[in-house]
Coordinates of C-alpha atoms in Angstrom, one line a residue:
Chain T
M185 CA 31.5 -72.5 -14.2
L186 CA 28.4 -70.4 -13.6
N187 CA 26.3 -73.6 -13.6
I188 CA 28.4 -75.3 -11.0
T189 CA 28.1 -72.2 -8.6
V190 CA 24.4 -72.2 -9.2
I191 CA 24.0 -75.9 -8.4
V192 CA 26.2 -75.7 -5.3
L193 CA 24.2 -72.7 -3.9
L194 CA 20.9 -74.3 -4.8
F195 CA 21.6 -77.6 -3.1
L196 CA 23.0 -75.9 0.0
G197 CA 19.8 -73.8 0.2
L198 CA 17.7 -76.9 -0.2
F199 CA 19.7 -78.6 2.5
F200 CA 19.0 -75.6 4.8
F201 CA 15.3 -75.9 4.0
F202 CA 15.3 -79.6 4.8
A203 CA 17.1 -78.9 8.1
G204 CA 14.5 -76.3 8.9
S205 CA 11.7 -78.8 8.4
V206 CA 13.5 -81.4 10.5
G207 CA 14.0 -78.9 13.2
I208 CA 10.4 -77.9 13.2
L209 CA 9.5 -81.6 13.7
R210 CA 12.1 -82.5 16.3
F211 CA 12.3 -79.6 18.8
P212 CA 10.4 -80.2 22.0
D213 CA 8.1 -77.1 22.4
F214 CA 6.6 -74.2 20.6
Y215 CA 9.2 -71.6 21.6
S216 CA 12.2 -73.7 20.5
R217 CA 10.4 -74.7 17.2
L218 CA 10.5 -71.0 16.3
H219 CA 14.3 -71.1 16.2
P220 CA 14.7 -73.4 13.1
A221 CA 11.6 -71.9 11.5
G222 CA 12.9 -68.4 11.7
K223 CA 16.6 -68.9 11.0
L224 CA 17.2 -71.9 8.8
D225 CA 14.3 -71.1 6.5
S226 CA 15.6 -67.5 5.9
M227 CA 19.1 -68.8 5.2
G228 CA 17.7 -71.4 2.8
L229 CA 15.7 -68.7 1.0
L230 CA 18.8 -66.5 0.7
L231 CA 20.9 -69.3 -0.8
T232 CA 18.3 -70.6 -3.2
M233 CA 17.2 -67.1 -4.3
S234 CA 20.8 -66.0 -4.9
A235 CA 21.4 -69.1 -6.9
M236 CA 18.4 -68.4 -9.1
A237 CA 19.3 -64.7 -9.4
L238 CA 22.8 -65.7 -10.5
Y239 CA 21.4 -68.1 -13.1
T240 CA 19.1 -65.4 -14.4
V241 CA 21.9 -62.8 -14.7
G242 CA 23.8 -65.3 -16.8
Q243 CA 21.6 -64.4 -19.8
W244 CA 23.0 -60.9 -20.1
N245 CA 20.1 -58.6 -21.0
L246 CA 18.2 -55.8 -19.3
G247 CA 15.1 -57.9 -18.6
A248 CA 17.2 -60.6 -16.9
F249 CA 18.9 -57.9 -14.7
L250 CA 15.6 -56.5 -13.7
T251 CA 14.4 -60.0 -12.8
A252 CA 17.5 -60.7 -10.7
I253 CA 17.0 -57.4 -8.9
K254 CA 13.4 -58.4 -8.2
I255 CA 14.5 -61.8 -6.8
M256 CA 17.0 -60.1 -4.5
L257 CA 14.2 -57.6 -3.5
I258 CA 12.2 -60.7 -2.3
V259 CA 15.1 -61.8 -0.2
V260 CA 15.4 -58.3 1.4
F261 CA 11.7 -58.3 2.1
I262 CA 11.8 -61.7 3.7
Y263 CA 14.8 -60.7 5.9
I264 CA 12.8 -57.7 7.1
T265 CA 9.5 -59.5 7.6
S266 CA 10.6 -62.9 8.9
P267 CA 11.8 -61.7 12.3
T268 CA 8.6 -59.7 12.6
A269 CA 6.4 -62.7 11.8
T270 CA 8.4 -64.8 14.3
H271 CA 7.9 -62.1 16.9
A272 CA 4.2 -61.9 16.2
I273 CA 3.8 -65.7 16.8
V274 CA 5.9 -65.7 19.9
D275 CA 4.0 -62.7 21.3
A276 CA 0.7 -64.5 20.8
G277 CA 2.2 -67.5 22.7
V278 CA 3.4 -65.4 25.6
R279 CA 0.0 -63.6 25.9
A280 CA -1.8 -67.0 25.8
G281 CA 0.4 -68.0 28.7
L282 CA 2.3 -71.0 27.2
T283 CA 5.1 -72.0 29.6
P284 CA 8.4 -72.8 27.9
W285 CA 9.8 -76.3 27.9
I286 CA 12.6 -76.6 30.5
R287 CA 15.1 -79.4 30.6
S288 CA 14.7 -81.6 33.6
D289 CA 17.8 -83.4 34.6
K290 CA 16.0 -86.5 35.9
G291 CA 15.3 -87.5 32.4
T292 CA 11.5 -87.1 32.5
E293 CA 10.3 -84.4 30.1
H294 CA 7.3 -82.4 31.1
D295 CA 6.1 -80.6 28.1
L296 CA 3.8 -77.6 27.5
A297 CA 1.0 -78.9 29.6
A298 CA 3.1 -79.3 32.7
Chain C
M47 CA 20.0 -77.3 -16.1
D48 CA 16.2 -77.8 -16.5
T49 CA 16.6 -81.3 -15.0
V50 CA 18.4 -79.8 -11.9
F51 CA 15.6 -77.3 -11.4
L52 CA 12.9 -79.9 -11.8
Y53 CA 14.4 -82.3 -9.3
S54 CA 15.0 -79.4 -6.9
G55 CA 11.4 -78.5 -7.1
I56 CA 10.3 -82.1 -6.4
F57 CA 12.7 -82.2 -3.4
L58 CA 11.3 -78.9 -2.2
A59 CA 7.7 -80.3 -2.4
L60 CA 8.8 -83.3 -0.3
V61 CA 10.3 -80.9 2.3
M62 CA 7.0 -79.0 2.3
A63 CA 5.1 -82.3 2.9
L64 CA 7.4 -82.9 5.9
T65 CA 6.5 -79.5 7.3
L66 CA 2.8 -80.2 6.7
Y67 CA 2.9 -82.8 9.5
R68 CA 3.5 -80.0 12.0
A69 CA 0.7 -78.0 10.4
I70 CA -1.7 -80.9 10.8
A71 CA -0.7 -82.6 14.0
G72 CA 0.9 -79.7 16.0
P73 CA -0.4 -79.8 19.6
T74 CA -1.3 -76.1 19.7
V75 CA -2.7 -73.6 17.2
L76 CA 0.5 -71.7 17.2
D77 CA 2.5 -74.8 16.2
R78 CA 0.2 -75.0 13.2
M79 CA 0.9 -71.4 12.4
I80 CA 4.7 -72.1 12.5
G81 CA 4.2 -74.9 10.0
V82 CA 2.1 -72.8 7.7
N83 CA 4.5 -70.0 7.8
A84 CA 7.4 -72.3 6.9
I85 CA 5.5 -73.7 4.0
G86 CA 4.7 -70.2 2.8
S87 CA 8.4 -69.2 2.8
K88 CA 9.3 -72.3 0.9
T89 CA 6.5 -71.6 -1.6
T90 CA 8.1 -68.3 -2.4
A91 CA 11.3 -70.1 -3.5
M92 CA 9.1 -72.8 -5.3
L93 CA 7.4 -70.1 -7.4
V94 CA 10.7 -68.8 -8.8
L95 CA 11.8 -72.4 -9.4
I96 CA 8.6 -73.0 -11.4
G97 CA 9.4 -69.9 -13.4
L98 CA 12.8 -71.2 -14.2
I99 CA 11.4 -74.6 -15.3
Y100 CA 8.9 -73.0 -17.6
H101 CA 11.4 -70.3 -18.8
R102 CA 9.0 -67.5 -17.6
V103 CA 10.9 -66.1 -14.6
D104 CA 9.9 -62.5 -15.4
M105 CA 6.2 -63.5 -14.9
F106 CA 6.6 -65.8 -11.9
V107 CA 8.8 -63.5 -9.9
D108 CA 5.9 -61.0 -9.6
I109 CA 3.7 -63.8 -8.3
A110 CA 6.5 -64.6 -5.8
I111 CA 6.6 -61.0 -4.6
A112 CA 2.9 -60.9 -4.1
Y113 CA 2.9 -64.3 -2.3
A114 CA 5.7 -63.1 0.1
C115 CA 3.6 -60.1 1.0
L116 CA 0.4 -62.2 1.4
N117 CA 2.2 -64.8 3.6
F118 CA 3.5 -62.1 5.9
I119 CA 0.1 -60.4 6.3
A120 CA -1.6 -63.7 6.8
V121 CA 0.8 -64.7 9.7
L122 CA 0.4 -61.2 11.3
A123 CA -3.4 -61.4 11.1
S124 CA -3.8 -64.9 12.3
S125 CA -1.4 -64.3 15.3
R126 CA -3.4 -61.2 16.2
Y127 CA -6.6 -63.1 15.9
F128 CA -5.8 -66.2 17.9
Q129 CA -4.2 -64.5 20.8
K130 CA -7.7 -63.4 22.0
K131 CA -9.0 -67.0 22.2
K132 CA -7.3 -68.4 25.3
G133 CA -9.3 -71.7 25.4
L134 CA -7.9 -72.8 22.0
Y135 CA -4.4 -73.4 23.4
D136 CA -5.3 -76.2 25.8
E137 CA -5.3 -78.9 23.2
P138 CA -4.2 -82.3 24.5
Q139 CA -0.6 -83.5 24.0
R140 CA -0.7 -86.1 21.3
D141 CA 2.8 -87.8 21.3
Chain V
M259 CA 7.0 -54.2 19.3
N260 CA 3.3 -53.6 18.9
D261 CA 1.4 -51.3 21.2
S262 CA 4.3 -49.9 23.1
S263 CA 6.1 -49.0 19.9
Q264 CA 3.1 -47.3 18.5
M265 CA 2.8 -45.3 21.6
G266 CA 6.4 -44.2 21.1
T267 CA 5.7 -43.2 17.6
T268 CA 2.8 -40.8 18.5
C269 CA 4.8 -39.3 21.4
A270 CA 7.9 -38.7 19.2
S271 CA 5.9 -37.2 16.3
S272 CA 3.8 -34.8 18.4
S273 CA 6.9 -33.6 20.3
S274 CA 8.9 -33.0 17.0
S275 CA 6.0 -31.2 15.4
A276 CA 5.6 -29.0 18.4
K277 CA 9.3 -28.1 18.3
N278 CA 9.6 -27.2 14.7
P279 CA 6.4 -26.7 12.8
A280 CA 8.3 -25.3 9.8
R281 CA 9.4 -28.8 8.8
R282 CA 5.9 -29.9 7.9
R283 CA 5.8 -28.2 4.6
R284 CA 4.0 -29.9 1.7
F285 CA 6.7 -30.3 -0.9
G286 CA 9.7 -30.4 1.3
L287 CA 12.7 -32.6 1.4
A288 CA 10.7 -35.4 2.9
F289 CA 8.3 -35.4 -0.1
W290 CA 11.1 -35.6 -2.6
L291 CA 13.0 -38.4 -0.8
T292 CA 9.9 -40.5 -0.6
F293 CA 9.1 -39.7 -4.3
V294 CA 12.6 -40.8 -5.5
I295 CA 12.4 -44.1 -3.5
C296 CA 8.9 -44.8 -4.8
M297 CA 9.9 -44.0 -8.4
A298 CA 13.0 -46.3 -8.2
T299 CA 10.8 -49.1 -6.9
W300 CA 8.3 -48.5 -9.6
M301 CA 10.9 -48.6 -12.4
V302 CA 12.4 -51.8 -11.1
L303 CA 9.1 -53.6 -10.6
S304 CA 7.4 -52.5 -13.9
G305 CA 10.4 -52.8 -16.2
L306 CA 8.7 -50.7 -18.9
F307 CA 10.4 -47.4 -19.8
D308 CA 8.0 -45.8 -22.3
A309 CA 6.4 -42.4 -21.7
F310 CA 2.9 -43.8 -20.9
H311 CA 4.0 -46.1 -18.0
L312 CA 6.5 -43.5 -16.7
S313 CA 3.9 -40.8 -16.5
L314 CA 1.5 -43.3 -14.7
G315 CA 4.4 -43.9 -12.3
V316 CA 5.0 -40.2 -11.7
I317 CA 1.3 -39.6 -10.9
S318 CA 0.9 -42.5 -8.5
C319 CA 4.3 -41.9 -6.8
A320 CA 3.4 -38.2 -6.2
I321 CA 0.1 -39.2 -4.6
V322 CA 1.7 -41.8 -2.4
A323 CA 4.6 -39.5 -1.4
D324 CA 2.3 -36.7 -0.6
L325 CA 0.2 -38.9 1.7
N326 CA 3.1 -40.7 3.4
A327 CA 6.0 -38.3 3.5
R328 CA 5.3 -37.1 7.0
A329 CA 4.8 -40.6 8.3
M330 CA 8.0 -41.9 6.9
W331 CA 10.4 -39.1 8.0
L332 CA 9.7 -37.6 11.4
D333 CA 12.5 -35.0 11.1
V334 CA 14.4 -35.2 7.9
N335 CA 18.1 -34.3 7.9
L336 CA 19.8 -35.5 4.7
G337 CA 23.4 -35.6 6.0
R338 CA 22.5 -37.6 9.1
T339 CA 20.2 -40.0 7.2
L340 CA 23.0 -40.7 4.7
R341 CA 25.5 -41.2 7.5
H342 CA 23.1 -43.7 9.2
W343 CA 22.6 -45.6 5.9
G344 CA 26.3 -45.7 5.3
R345 CA 27.0 -47.2 8.8
F346 CA 24.1 -49.6 8.3
A347 CA 25.7 -50.8 5.1
V348 CA 28.8 -51.5 7.0
Y349 CA 26.8 -53.4 9.7
V350 CA 25.0 -55.7 7.2
P351 CA 28.0 -57.8 6.1
W352 CA 28.9 -58.4 9.8
L353 CA 25.3 -59.4 10.5
L354 CA 25.4 -61.8 7.5
I355 CA 28.5 -63.5 8.8
Q356 CA 26.9 -63.8 12.3
I357 CA 23.7 -65.3 10.6
W358 CA 25.9 -67.8 8.8
R359 CA 27.6 -68.9 12.0
A360 CA 24.2 -69.0 13.8
N361 CA 22.8 -71.2 11.1
L362 CA 25.7 -73.7 11.4
H363 CA 25.2 -73.9 15.2
M364 CA 21.5 -74.4 14.6
L365 CA 22.2 -77.1 12.0
K366 CA 24.4 -79.0 14.5
L367 CA 21.6 -78.8 17.1
T368 CA 19.0 -79.9 14.7
F369 CA 20.7 -83.1 13.5
H370 CA 22.2 -84.0 16.9
P371 CA 20.8 -87.4 18.0
R372 CA 20.7 -86.4 21.7
M373 CA 19.3 -83.0 21.0
R374 CA 17.1 -82.8 24.1
Q375 CA 20.1 -83.1 26.4
L376 CA 22.0 -80.5 24.5
I377 CA 19.5 -77.6 24.5
N378 CA 18.6 -75.7 27.6
P379 CA 15.8 -73.2 26.8
R380 CA 15.3 -70.3 29.1
M381 CA 14.1 -66.7 29.1
V382 CA 16.8 -64.0 29.4
S383 CA 16.0 -60.4 30.2
F384 CA 18.4 -57.5 29.9
K385 CA 18.5 -53.7 29.6
S386 CA 19.9 -52.2 26.5
R387 CA 21.5 -48.7 26.3
I388 CA 20.1 -48.1 22.8
D389 CA 17.5 -45.3 23.1
N390 CA 16.1 -44.6 19.6
R391 CA 13.3 -46.6 18.1
M392 CA 15.0 -47.5 14.8
G393 CA 18.0 -48.9 16.7
L394 CA 15.7 -50.9 18.9
F395 CA 14.0 -52.3 15.8
I396 CA 17.3 -53.3 14.2
M397 CA 18.5 -54.8 17.4
A398 CA 15.4 -56.9 18.0
N399 CA 15.4 -58.2 14.4
S400 CA 19.2 -58.9 14.6
I401 CA 18.6 -60.9 17.8
T402 CA 15.9 -62.9 16.2
L403 CA 18.2 -63.7 13.2
T404 CA 21.3 -64.7 15.1
P405 CA 22.6 -67.4 17.5
G406 CA 19.8 -69.4 19.0
T407 CA 17.8 -66.4 20.3
V408 CA 14.3 -65.0 19.6
T409 CA 13.1 -61.7 20.8
V410 CA 10.0 -62.1 22.9
F411 CA 9.3 -58.6 24.1
T412 CA 10.9 -55.2 23.5
S413 CA 9.9 -52.0 25.4
V414 CA 10.5 -48.5 24.2
M415 CA 12.8 -47.9 27.1
G416 CA 15.2 -50.6 25.9
R417 CA 14.3 -53.6 28.0
F418 CA 14.6 -56.9 26.0
T419 CA 13.1 -60.3 26.9
V420 CA 14.8 -63.0 24.8
H421 CA 14.2 -66.7 24.5
A422 CA 17.6 -68.5 24.2
I423 CA 17.9 -72.1 23.1
D424 CA 21.1 -73.1 24.9
D425 CA 23.8 -71.9 27.3
V426 CA 26.2 -70.6 24.6
S427 CA 23.7 -68.3 23.0
A428 CA 22.3 -67.1 26.4
R429 CA 25.8 -66.1 27.5
G430 CA 26.4 -64.1 24.3
L431 CA 23.8 -61.5 25.1
P432 CA 23.7 -58.5 24.5
G433 CA 27.4 -58.7 23.5
E434 CA 29.1 -57.2 20.6
M435 CA 25.9 -56.6 18.6
E436 CA 24.7 -53.9 20.9
D437 CA 27.9 -51.9 20.5
R438 CA 27.6 -52.2 16.7
V439 CA 24.0 -51.2 16.6
A440 CA 24.6 -48.3 19.0
R441 CA 27.5 -47.1 16.8
I442 CA 25.1 -46.8 13.7
F443 CA 23.0 -44.1 15.5
E444 CA 25.5 -42.5 17.7
D445 CA 25.1 -38.8 16.6

């Protein structure tokens, strides 16, 4: 039962990681690439880490509990620092004067350089 | 269960290789930084997975904590560094 | 959040120290709170509970707490801090649900074959009524973590500039989240 929960959470997290990578590859410009990089990766990390913490807790001793607490501490740390890192990158982009990609209804896409 | 963790690690490595394309071919420096940051956050999960495969989670989780801190500081420092060099952003569009 | 926030920090600390200099005692409540937090982190991270490692922890946590206590707590008020943490603990599950919904929305956008017709990126700017720095920090981080929005710029006065990925997420700003963040720090 525990193993099934762990496997489901782990595969869901890996799917979110995969979606984050595809999003980083597919989105049209620098600003919109930050959306999958900041959100889907954090979600994938939360799911995979909670799966691994759950698997570690399954051994039922003090060391395993401390390890699980450490793993969840990594998740809390990532959830505090990941928006800050995203903000630092987007702030550098704004100060460099990158213009956001805007959808043009005529079908021609002018990108960053336009 | 070890087999599940092993194949999850292999899949995670393939996903990281996918992100590596953005880190190599991204049109601007900041795109490369996004790619490197995404690889770093996947590496944190990867380290704990390696610990589970080798049955030494208690050791590898400390490395994962240190790597998470290092990744955050690296992104902050590089974004502070590159925002001063305005000429770097005008790389040609490649696709 | 960089230079403007630092400016806000120095202003707030100088004004609070001018108001009540009695709070800047050496081994006050701020010191002990920082010490307890550091010691808990030490015990979780080391995992060794013999006398030698615990005494090492007490020494290093005392040094760190003495150096950093006045930077961590500008004016310490135990009851208010506990109330804030309690309300923040109520806010976190709501935020997790919002993050989950945001991720499903993002997932749909990512794997949509005609994604470039679906998204409509734009910069949105709005004025928030949150007036303390911790609330602004939580608000900015929550905006970055939830539906299709990334905080671009935050000023100390509460002006937000946000990059939204499509129409749905741009319309939802500032929305319910601002009320909930303001409710954490309302006294």
